[in-house]
Coordinates of C-alpha atoms in Angstrom, one line a residue:
M10 CA 0.1 8.4 -30.1
A11 CA 2.4 9.5 -32.8
K12 CA 3.5 6.9 -35.2
S13 CA 7.2 6.0 -35.4
S14 CA 9.4 6.6 -38.4
G15 CA 12.4 4.4 -38.9
E16 CA 15.0 4.1 -36.2
N17 CA 13.9 7.1 -34.1
G18 CA 10.8 5.4 -32.7
P19 CA 9.2 6.8 -29.5
R20 CA 12.5 8.1 -28.1
A21 CA 12.7 10.8 -30.8
S22 CA 8.9 11.3 -30.5
A23 CA 9.2 11.7 -26.8
A24 CA 11.8 14.4 -27.3
R25 CA 9.3 16.3 -29.5
G26 CA 6.7 15.9 -26.8
S27 CA 4.2 13.7 -28.8
L28 CA 4.7 10.7 -26.4
S29 CA 4.9 12.6 -23.1
G30 CA 1.3 13.3 -22.6
T31 CA -0.7 12.2 -19.5
R32 CA -3.4 9.5 -18.9
E33 CA -6.5 11.6 -18.8
S34 CA -8.5 8.8 -17.3
L35 CA -6.1 8.5 -14.3
A36 CA -5.1 12.1 -13.5
P37 CA -5.3 15.6 -15.0
G38 CA -2.3 16.7 -17.0
P39 CA 0.0 19.4 -15.6
D40 CA -0.5 23.0 -16.9
A41 CA 2.2 25.0 -18.7
A42 CA 3.3 26.7 -15.5
T43 CA 4.3 23.4 -13.8
A44 CA 5.5 21.5 -16.9
D45 CA 9.1 22.4 -16.4
E46 CA 9.0 21.5 -12.7
L47 CA 7.4 18.1 -13.4
S48 CA 9.9 17.3 -16.2
S49 CA 12.7 17.2 -13.7
L50 CA 11.0 14.4 -11.7
G51 CA 12.5 11.0 -12.1
S52 CA 9.5 8.9 -11.6
D53 CA 6.9 8.4 -14.3
S54 CA 4.2 8.2 -11.7
E55 CA 5.2 11.6 -10.3
A56 CA 5.3 13.2 -13.7
N57 CA 1.7 12.0 -14.3
G58 CA 0.2 13.3 -11.1
F59 CA 0.7 10.2 -8.9
A60 CA 3.1 11.8 -6.4
E61 CA 0.4 11.6 -3.7
R62 CA -0.7 8.1 -4.5
R63 CA 0.7 5.2 -2.6
I64 CA 2.8 2.6 -4.5
D65 CA 3.1 -1.0 -3.3
K66 CA 6.4 -2.8 -3.1
F67 CA 5.9 -4.1 -6.6
G68 CA 5.5 -0.7 -8.1
F69 CA 1.7 -0.8 -8.7
I70 CA -0.6 2.0 -7.6
V71 CA -2.3 0.8 -4.4
G72 CA -5.9 -0.2 -5.2
S73 CA -5.2 -1.1 -8.8
Q74 CA -5.8 -4.6 -10.2
G75 CA -2.2 -5.5 -10.3
A76 CA -1.7 -4.7 -6.6
E77 CA -4.6 -7.0 -5.4
G78 CA -4.1 -10.3 -3.7
A79 CA -3.0 -11.5 -0.3
L80 CA 0.8 -11.3 0.1
E81 CA 2.9 -14.0 1.7
E82 CA 5.1 -11.9 4.0
V83 CA 8.6 -13.4 4.5
P84 CA 10.2 -12.5 7.8
L85 CA 13.1 -10.2 7.4
E86 CA 15.6 -12.6 9.0
V87 CA 14.5 -15.4 6.6
L88 CA 14.7 -13.0 3.6
R89 CA 18.3 -12.1 4.5
Q90 CA 19.3 -15.7 4.9
R91 CA 17.8 -16.5 1.4
E92 CA 19.7 -13.5 -0.1
S93 CA 22.9 -14.8 1.4
K94 CA 22.3 -18.3 -0.1
W95 CA 21.4 -16.9 -3.5
L96 CA 24.5 -14.7 -3.6
D97 CA 26.6 -17.7 -3.0
M98 CA 24.8 -19.6 -5.8
L99 CA 25.1 -16.7 -8.3
N100 CA 28.7 -16.2 -7.5
N101 CA 29.4 -19.9 -8.2
W102 CA 26.7 -20.5 -10.7
D103 CA 28.4 -23.1 -12.9
K104 CA 29.3 -25.3 -9.9
W105 CA 25.8 -25.2 -8.5
M106 CA 24.2 -26.0 -11.9
A107 CA 26.5 -28.9 -12.4
K108 CA 26.2 -30.5 -9.0
K109 CA 23.3 -29.0 -7.0
H110 CA 20.6 -28.3 -9.5
K111 CA 17.9 -29.9 -7.2
K112 CA 18.9 -27.4 -4.5
I113 CA 18.4 -24.5 -7.0
R114 CA 15.0 -25.9 -7.9
L115 CA 13.9 -26.1 -4.3
R116 CA 15.1 -22.5 -3.7
C117 CA 13.2 -21.3 -6.7
Q118 CA 10.0 -22.9 -5.4
K119 CA 10.5 -21.1 -2.1
G120 CA 10.8 -17.8 -4.0
I121 CA 13.8 -15.8 -5.3
P122 CA 14.6 -12.8 -3.0
P123 CA 13.3 -9.6 -4.7
S124 CA 16.7 -7.9 -4.7
L125 CA 18.2 -10.8 -6.7
R126 CA 15.2 -11.8 -8.8
G127 CA 16.3 -10.1 -12.0
R128 CA 19.9 -11.4 -11.8
A129 CA 18.7 -14.9 -11.1
W130 CA 16.3 -14.9 -14.0
Q131 CA 19.1 -14.0 -16.3
Y132 CA 21.3 -16.8 -15.0
L133 CA 18.5 -19.4 -15.1
S134 CA 17.3 -18.6 -18.6
G135 CA 20.8 -18.4 -20.1
G136 CA 20.2 -14.8 -21.0
K137 CA 23.3 -13.8 -19.2
V138 CA 25.4 -16.1 -21.4
K139 CA 23.6 -14.9 -24.5
L140 CA 24.6 -11.4 -23.7
Q141 CA 28.2 -12.3 -23.1
Q142 CA 28.3 -14.2 -26.3
N143 CA 26.8 -11.3 -28.3
P144 CA 28.5 -8.1 -27.1
G145 CA 27.2 -5.0 -28.7
K146 CA 24.4 -6.9 -30.6
F147 CA 21.5 -5.2 -28.8
D148 CA 23.0 -1.8 -29.4
E149 CA 23.4 -2.6 -33.0
L150 CA 19.7 -3.7 -33.2
D151 CA 18.7 -0.7 -31.1
M152 CA 20.3 1.8 -33.5
S153 CA 18.9 0.1 -36.7
P154 CA 15.7 1.2 -38.4
G155 CA 12.9 -1.2 -37.8
D156 CA 10.2 -2.4 -40.1
P157 CA 7.4 0.3 -40.1
K158 CA 4.8 -2.4 -40.2
W159 CA 5.9 -3.7 -36.8
L160 CA 6.8 -0.3 -35.3
D161 CA 3.3 1.0 -35.8
V162 CA 1.8 -2.0 -34.0
I163 CA 4.3 -1.9 -31.2
E164 CA 3.6 1.8 -30.5
R165 CA -0.1 1.2 -30.3
D166 CA 0.4 -1.5 -27.7
L167 CA 2.8 0.4 -25.4
H168 CA 0.2 2.1 -23.2
R169 CA -1.7 -1.1 -22.7
Q170 CA 1.1 -2.9 -20.8
F171 CA 0.5 -2.5 -17.0
P172 CA -0.8 1.1 -17.1
F173 CA -1.1 1.1 -13.3
H174 CA 2.5 0.4 -12.7
E175 CA 4.7 3.4 -12.0
M176 CA 7.2 2.3 -14.7
F177 CA 4.6 2.3 -17.5
V178 CA 2.1 4.8 -16.4
S179 CA 3.5 7.7 -18.4
R180 CA 3.2 7.8 -22.2
G181 CA 6.7 8.4 -23.5
G182 CA 8.2 7.6 -20.1
H183 CA 11.4 5.6 -19.6
G184 CA 9.4 2.3 -19.2
Q185 CA 7.5 2.6 -22.5
Q186 CA 10.7 3.8 -24.3
D187 CA 12.6 0.7 -23.1
L188 CA 9.7 -1.6 -23.9
F189 CA 9.6 -0.2 -27.5
R190 CA 13.4 -0.7 -27.8
V191 CA 13.2 -4.4 -26.7
L192 CA 10.3 -5.3 -28.9
K193 CA 11.7 -3.5 -31.9
A194 CA 15.1 -5.2 -31.4
Y195 CA 13.4 -8.6 -31.4
T196 CA 11.6 -7.9 -34.7
L197 CA 15.1 -7.2 -36.2
Y198 CA 16.7 -10.2 -34.5
R199 CA 13.9 -12.6 -35.7
P200 CA 12.4 -10.8 -38.8
E201 CA 10.7 -14.1 -39.9
E202 CA 8.8 -14.1 -36.6
G203 CA 8.2 -10.4 -36.2
Y204 CA 6.1 -9.1 -33.3
C205 CA 3.2 -10.7 -31.4
Q206 CA 1.1 -8.7 -29.0
A207 CA 1.6 -11.4 -26.2
Q208 CA 5.3 -10.6 -26.2
A209 CA 4.7 -7.1 -24.9
P210 CA 3.6 -8.1 -21.3
I211 CA 6.4 -10.7 -21.2
A212 CA 9.0 -7.9 -22.1
A213 CA 7.3 -5.5 -19.6
V214 CA 7.7 -8.0 -16.7
L215 CA 11.3 -8.5 -17.6
L216 CA 11.9 -4.7 -17.7
M217 CA 10.5 -4.3 -14.2
H218 CA 13.5 -6.4 -13.0
M219 CA 16.4 -5.6 -15.3
P220 CA 17.8 -3.1 -17.9
A221 CA 16.7 -3.2 -21.5
E222 CA 19.6 -5.2 -22.9
Q223 CA 19.3 -8.0 -20.3
A224 CA 15.5 -8.0 -20.8
F225 CA 16.0 -8.4 -24.5
W226 CA 18.2 -11.5 -24.2
C227 CA 15.8 -13.1 -21.6
L228 CA 12.9 -12.4 -24.0
V229 CA 15.0 -14.2 -26.7
Q230 CA 15.4 -17.2 -24.5
I231 CA 11.7 -17.4 -23.6
C232 CA 10.7 -17.2 -27.3
E233 CA 13.3 -19.7 -28.5
K234 CA 13.9 -22.1 -25.7
Y235 CA 11.0 -22.0 -23.2
L236 CA 8.0 -21.3 -25.5
P237 CA 9.2 -21.9 -29.1
G238 CA 6.6 -21.3 -31.8
Y239 CA 4.2 -19.5 -29.4
Y240 CA 4.5 -16.2 -31.2
S241 CA 4.6 -17.4 -34.7
E242 CA 2.1 -16.2 -37.2
K243 CA -0.2 -19.2 -37.2
L244 CA 0.0 -19.8 -33.4
E245 CA 0.3 -23.5 -34.1
A246 CA 2.4 -24.2 -31.0
I247 CA -0.2 -22.7 -28.6
Q248 CA -2.9 -24.7 -30.3
L249 CA -1.0 -28.0 -29.8
D250 CA -0.3 -27.1 -26.1
G251 CA -4.0 -26.4 -25.7
E252 CA -4.8 -30.0 -26.7
I253 CA -2.0 -31.3 -24.5
L254 CA -3.5 -29.3 -21.5
F255 CA -6.9 -30.7 -22.2
S256 CA -5.6 -34.3 -22.4
L257 CA -3.7 -33.9 -19.1
L258 CA -6.8 -32.4 -17.5
Q259 CA -8.6 -35.8 -17.9
K260 CA -6.1 -37.3 -15.5
V261 CA -5.9 -34.4 -13.1
S262 CA -9.6 -33.6 -12.9
P263 CA -12.0 -35.9 -14.8
V264 CA -15.0 -33.7 -13.6
A265 CA -13.6 -30.6 -15.2
H266 CA -12.6 -32.4 -18.3
K267 CA -16.1 -33.9 -18.8
H268 CA -17.8 -30.6 -18.3
L269 CA -15.6 -28.8 -20.8
S270 CA -16.1 -31.7 -23.3
Q271 CA -19.9 -31.6 -22.9
Q272 CA -19.9 -27.8 -23.4
K273 CA -17.6 -28.2 -26.4
I274 CA -15.3 -25.4 -25.2
D275 CA -12.1 -25.2 -27.1
P276 CA -9.0 -24.8 -25.0
L277 CA -8.0 -21.7 -26.9
L278 CA -11.0 -19.9 -25.5
Y279 CA -9.5 -19.9 -22.0
M280 CA -5.8 -20.9 -22.1
T281 CA -4.3 -18.7 -24.8
E282 CA -3.7 -15.6 -22.7
W283 CA -2.7 -17.8 -19.7
F284 CA 0.1 -19.6 -21.6
M285 CA 1.3 -16.9 -24.1
C286 CA 1.6 -14.3 -21.3
A287 CA 2.8 -16.8 -18.7
F288 CA -0.1 -15.8 -16.5
A289 CA 1.2 -12.2 -16.2
R290 CA -2.2 -10.9 -17.0
T291 CA -4.2 -13.4 -15.0
L292 CA -2.7 -13.9 -11.5
P293 CA -2.1 -11.5 -8.6
W294 CA 1.3 -10.0 -8.9
S295 CA 2.9 -11.9 -6.0
S296 CA 1.7 -15.1 -7.5
V297 CA 3.0 -14.1 -11.0
L298 CA 6.5 -13.6 -9.6
R299 CA 6.5 -17.0 -7.8
V300 CA 5.3 -18.7 -10.9
W301 CA 8.0 -17.1 -13.0
D302 CA 10.7 -18.1 -10.5
M303 CA 9.7 -21.7 -11.0
F304 CA 9.1 -21.3 -14.7
F305 CA 12.6 -20.1 -15.4
C306 CA 14.0 -23.0 -13.4
E307 CA 11.8 -25.9 -14.5
G308 CA 10.4 -24.7 -17.9
V309 CA 6.9 -24.9 -19.5
K310 CA 5.9 -27.7 -17.1
I311 CA 5.1 -25.0 -14.5
I312 CA 2.8 -23.2 -17.0
F313 CA 0.9 -26.5 -17.6
R314 CA 0.7 -27.2 -13.9
V315 CA -0.7 -23.7 -13.1
G316 CA -3.3 -24.1 -15.8
L317 CA -4.4 -27.5 -14.5
V318 CA -4.6 -26.2 -10.9
L319 CA -6.8 -23.3 -12.0
L320 CA -9.1 -25.6 -14.0
K321 CA -9.3 -28.2 -11.3
H322 CA -10.3 -25.8 -8.5
A323 CA -12.6 -23.7 -10.7
L324 CA -14.6 -26.6 -12.3
G325 CA -13.5 -29.7 -10.5
S326 CA -16.5 -30.5 -8.4
P327 CA -20.3 -30.8 -8.9
E328 CA -20.9 -27.9 -6.5
K329 CA -18.8 -25.5 -8.5
L330 CA -20.5 -26.6 -11.8
K331 CA -24.0 -25.6 -10.6
A332 CA -23.4 -22.0 -11.7
C333 CA -21.8 -23.1 -15.0
Q334 CA -24.7 -24.6 -16.9
G335 CA -23.7 -23.2 -20.3
Q336 CA -20.7 -22.1 -22.4
Y337 CA -21.0 -18.5 -21.4
E338 CA -21.2 -19.1 -17.7
T339 CA -18.2 -21.5 -17.9
I340 CA -16.0 -19.2 -19.8
E341 CA -16.9 -16.3 -17.4
R342 CA -16.0 -18.5 -14.5
L343 CA -12.5 -19.1 -16.0
R344 CA -12.1 -15.4 -16.8
S345 CA -13.0 -14.3 -13.3
L346 CA -11.3 -16.9 -11.2
S347 CA -11.8 -17.0 -7.4
P348 CA -9.1 -15.0 -5.6
K349 CA -8.6 -17.9 -3.2
I350 CA -7.3 -20.3 -5.8
M351 CA -5.0 -17.6 -7.2
E352 CA -3.5 -16.7 -3.8
E353 CA 0.3 -17.1 -3.7
A354 CA 0.7 -19.7 -0.9
F355 CA -2.2 -21.9 -2.0
L356 CA -1.3 -21.8 -5.7
V357 CA 2.4 -22.4 -5.3
Q358 CA 1.8 -25.4 -3.0
E359 CA -0.7 -26.9 -5.4
V360 CA 1.7 -26.4 -8.4
V361 CA 4.6 -28.0 -6.6
E362 CA 2.6 -31.0 -5.5
L363 CA 0.9 -31.7 -8.9
S364 CA 2.6 -34.6 -10.5
V365 CA 2.9 -33.6 -14.2
T366 CA 6.3 -34.3 -15.6
E367 CA 8.3 -33.3 -18.7
R368 CA 8.0 -36.8 -19.9
Q369 CA 4.2 -36.8 -19.8
I370 CA 4.1 -33.4 -21.6
E371 CA 6.4 -34.7 -24.4
R372 CA 4.4 -37.9 -24.7
E373 CA 1.2 -36.0 -25.1
H374 CA 3.0 -33.7 -27.5
L375 CA 3.8 -36.5 -29.8
I376 CA 0.2 -37.8 -29.7
Q377 CA -1.3 -34.5 -30.5
L378 CA 1.3 -33.8 -33.2
R379 CA 0.3 -37.1 -34.9
R380 CA -3.4 -36.2 -34.7
W381 CA -2.6 -32.7 -36.1
Q382 CA -0.8 -34.2 -39.1
E383 CA -3.6 -36.6 -39.8
T384 CA -6.3 -34.0 -39.8
R385 CA -4.5 -30.7 -40.8
G386 CA -1.3 -31.8 -42.5
E387 CA 2.2 -30.8 -41.6
L388 CA 3.0 -27.8 -39.3
Q389 CA 3.9 -24.6 -41.2
C390 CA 6.0 -23.4 -38.2
H391 CA 9.3 -25.3 -37.8
S392 CA 10.5 -24.1 -34.4
S393 CA 13.3 -25.5 -32.4
P394 CA 12.5 -28.2 -29.8
R395 CA 11.3 -27.0 -26.5
L396 CA 13.8 -27.2 -23.6
H397 CA 12.4 -27.9 -20.2
G398 CA 14.1 -25.4 -17.9
A399 CA 17.5 -24.1 -16.9
K400 CA 19.4 -27.4 -16.8
A401 CA 18.1 -28.5 -20.2
I402 CA 19.2 -25.2 -21.7
L403 CA 22.7 -25.5 -20.1
E404 CA 23.1 -29.1 -21.4
A405 CA 21.9 -28.1 -24.9
E406 CA 24.6 -25.5 -25.3
P407 CA 27.6 -27.1 -23.6
G408 CA 30.2 -24.7 -24.9
P409 CA 32.0 -22.5 -25.1
W410 CA 30.3 -21.1 -22.0
P411 CA 31.8 -18.1 -20.2
T412 CA 32.3 -18.7 -16.5
L413 CA 29.4 -16.9 -14.8
Q414 CA 31.4 -15.5 -11.9
P415 CA 32.2 -12.0 -10.9
S416 CA 35.9 -11.2 -11.1
P417 CA 37.8 -10.5 -7.8
S418 CA 38.6 -6.8 -7.4
I419 CA 41.3 -7.6 -4.7
R420 CA 43.7 -10.5 -5.3
L421 CA 45.6 -11.9 -2.4
P422 CA 48.9 -13.9 -2.6
P423 CA 48.3 -17.6 -2.4
D424 CA 49.8 -17.9 1.1
A425 CA 48.2 -14.7 2.6
P426 CA 45.6 -15.2 5.3
L427 CA 42.1 -14.1 4.4
P428 CA 40.8 -10.8 5.9
G429 CA 39.4 -11.4 9.4
S430 CA 41.1 -14.8 9.8
K431 CA 43.1 -15.4 13.0
G432 CA 46.4 -17.2 13.5
K433 CA 49.0 -18.3 11.0
S434 CA 48.0 -19.6 7.7
K435 CA 48.3 -23.3 7.3
P436 CA 49.9 -24.9 4.2
S437 CA 47.4 -25.9 1.6
K438 CA 46.4 -29.6 1.1
Q439 CA 48.4 -29.6 -2.1
V440 CA 51.5 -28.3 -0.4
Q441 CA 51.1 -31.1 2.3
K442 CA 50.7 -33.6 -0.5
E443 CA 53.9 -32.5 -2.2
Q444 CA 55.8 -32.6 1.1
K445 CA 54.6 -36.2 1.6
E446 CA 55.6 -37.1 -1.9
Q447 CA 59.1 -35.6 -1.4
R448 CA 59.6 -37.6 1.8
K449 CA 58.6 -40.8 -0.1
Q450 CA 61.1 -40.1 -2.9
A451 CA 63.8 -39.3 -0.4
K452 CA 63.2 -42.6 1.5
A453 CA 63.2 -44.6 -1.7
S454 CA 66.5 -43.1 -2.8
G455 CA 68.1 -43.6 0.6
Q456 CA 68.4 -39.9 1.3
P457 CA 67.7 -38.7 4.8
D458 CA 64.2 -37.3 5.3
K459 CA 64.5 -33.5 5.5
P460 CA 61.4 -31.6 6.8
T461 CA 60.2 -28.9 4.5
T462 CA 60.0 -25.6 6.2
T463 CA 57.1 -23.3 6.1
S464 CA 59.0 -20.8 3.9
Q465 CA 59.8 -23.6 1.5
A466 CA 56.1 -24.5 1.4
K467 CA 55.3 -20.9 0.5
V468 CA 57.8 -20.9 -2.3
V469 CA 56.3 -24.2 -3.6
A470 CA 52.7 -22.7 -3.5
A471 CA 53.8 -19.5 -5.2
A472 CA 55.7 -21.5 -7.8
G473 CA 52.6 -23.6 -8.5
D474 CA 50.7 -20.4 -9.2
A475 CA 53.3 -18.7 -11.5
C476 CA 54.7 -21.7 -13.4
P477 CA 53.3 -24.6 -15.3
P478 CA 53.3 -28.0 -13.5
Q479 CA 56.6 -29.8 -13.6
D480 CA 57.1 -33.5 -14.4
V481 CA 57.6 -35.8 -11.4
P482 CA 60.0 -38.7 -11.9
S483 CA 58.4 -42.1 -11.8
K484 CA 59.2 -44.5 -9.0
D485 CA 59.9 -47.2 -11.6
P486 CA 63.4 -46.5 -13.0
G487 CA 62.6 -48.5 -16.1
H488 CA 59.6 -46.3 -16.9
Q489 CA 60.4 -43.5 -19.3
D490 CA 57.1 -41.7 -19.6
P491 CA 56.9 -38.9 -17.0
A492 CA 53.7 -38.7 -15.1
P493 CA 52.2 -35.2 -15.2
Q494 CA 51.9 -33.5 -11.9
D495 CA 48.4 -32.8 -10.6
S496 CA 47.2 -29.3 -11.6
A497 CA 45.6 -28.8 -8.2
P498 CA 47.9 -25.9 -7.2
Q499 CA 46.3 -23.8 -9.8
D500 CA 42.9 -24.8 -8.7
T501 CA 43.8 -24.1 -5.1
A502 CA 45.1 -20.7 -6.0
H503 CA 41.9 -20.0 -8.0
H504 CA 39.8 -21.1 -5.1
R505 CA 41.7 -18.8 -2.8
S506 CA 41.3 -15.9 -5.2
Q507 CA 37.5 -16.6 -5.2
E508 CA 37.5 -16.5 -1.4
S509 CA 39.1 -13.0 -1.5
L510 CA 36.9 -9.9 -1.4
T511 CA 34.8 -9.8 -4.6
S512 CA 32.9 -6.9 -6.1
Q513 CA 29.4 -7.6 -7.4
E514 CA 28.7 -6.7 -11.0
S515 CA 26.5 -3.6 -10.8
E516 CA 24.5 -4.5 -13.9
D517 CA 23.6 -7.9 -12.4
T518 CA 21.6 -6.6 -9.5
Y519 CA 18.8 -4.3 -10.6
L520 CA 16.7 -3.1 -7.7

């Protein structure tokens, strides 16, 4: 693979042909006569001789390691119902996060619909807000020259990321180009942290579900909010979490904990890749996606739970330990886990039912941090505190938050009936409230009660949208301070405009 120079990176190299070769171990390269024809194909897998191979619904070549594992098929009718519910949540995200976060968590546990997974991850992680708060930042980083030290390492890692996925099968293909852009941009965004090899599979998974700019901001959130310090030079955060995992294992599975203690197996020997790659290199792909759905919603607690479930079911009984008499056999058992315990339905159910909370994790964190300081001194990496999931991220950055709602493309008058509605439109609750207030005032002043006509109600509703609220006289004549009128007419008009036909943001849904 050609080494990159400055800002051009693999995109310029691909144009010169140095990155557009084939994977000889997978398929023979095209000859000169068919090179022009293949260059017009859009799919990287087609351009590399995979046109006749079958691709599964996740984009992996059928029969490859990533495509293995029993799939939990969701009936089409159920899937459509879930899509409808998720669309409602995403179109009213701030309201759902503020009032119905538990419902979001339950729906993440059931699995995010594939068509909306990328968009949901952006909203859950706060990457969508980061993008809106930093317009043009990714383009600026993308066009800037990177540090040659990091560019060289990144280029060497590109072809190692999911080589059997149609997006990354081609050297110099669009998948590898976008992966290079995202990783290079992060080294410029956080030059003190630079690049860690475990970031590449994380970024690759994100790119399978969203464009490069959105993937970059989701990667930023994972590195800074979900797993802070994981990718620092000394890897101190992952070492601390290894001790936390081992301590929690004593409560979850004493048998497995005792065996690992007797064999003197350090947690880093088996959990480093699990945690740093968020199990993207360990589990079957259907299980990876379900774990990530819950991880974006609930935070690192899910990563701990998955690790504990795997340890419990791999080493948690005397029968299973019969074949693990030494260190080598035990580590091999953890590196080649039984497909049964990694199966989607079984694993998700076990993870949901395992009672390991954020409070327990933070308590163990303080204990292990104190031991670290007593034996090794102060931590050299001073990362920001870990935030446990979407709600914690939202509460940590209370404002100014852009409203995460698509803008209506068709705005209807406040009194106009919605498309498809039957009969005459009824006055809004606020209009009825104003009519009642007017009748009370007229009765108090001795004036005859005059009914407000429907046309007058329409004028009131329209005026409430166009003009600021007017002061309403107080019932007490001796009271001089005017009471401000409720601003509900504007809220009502906004609610109606949200009920009008809306257009989905094309960049949000990435199929």
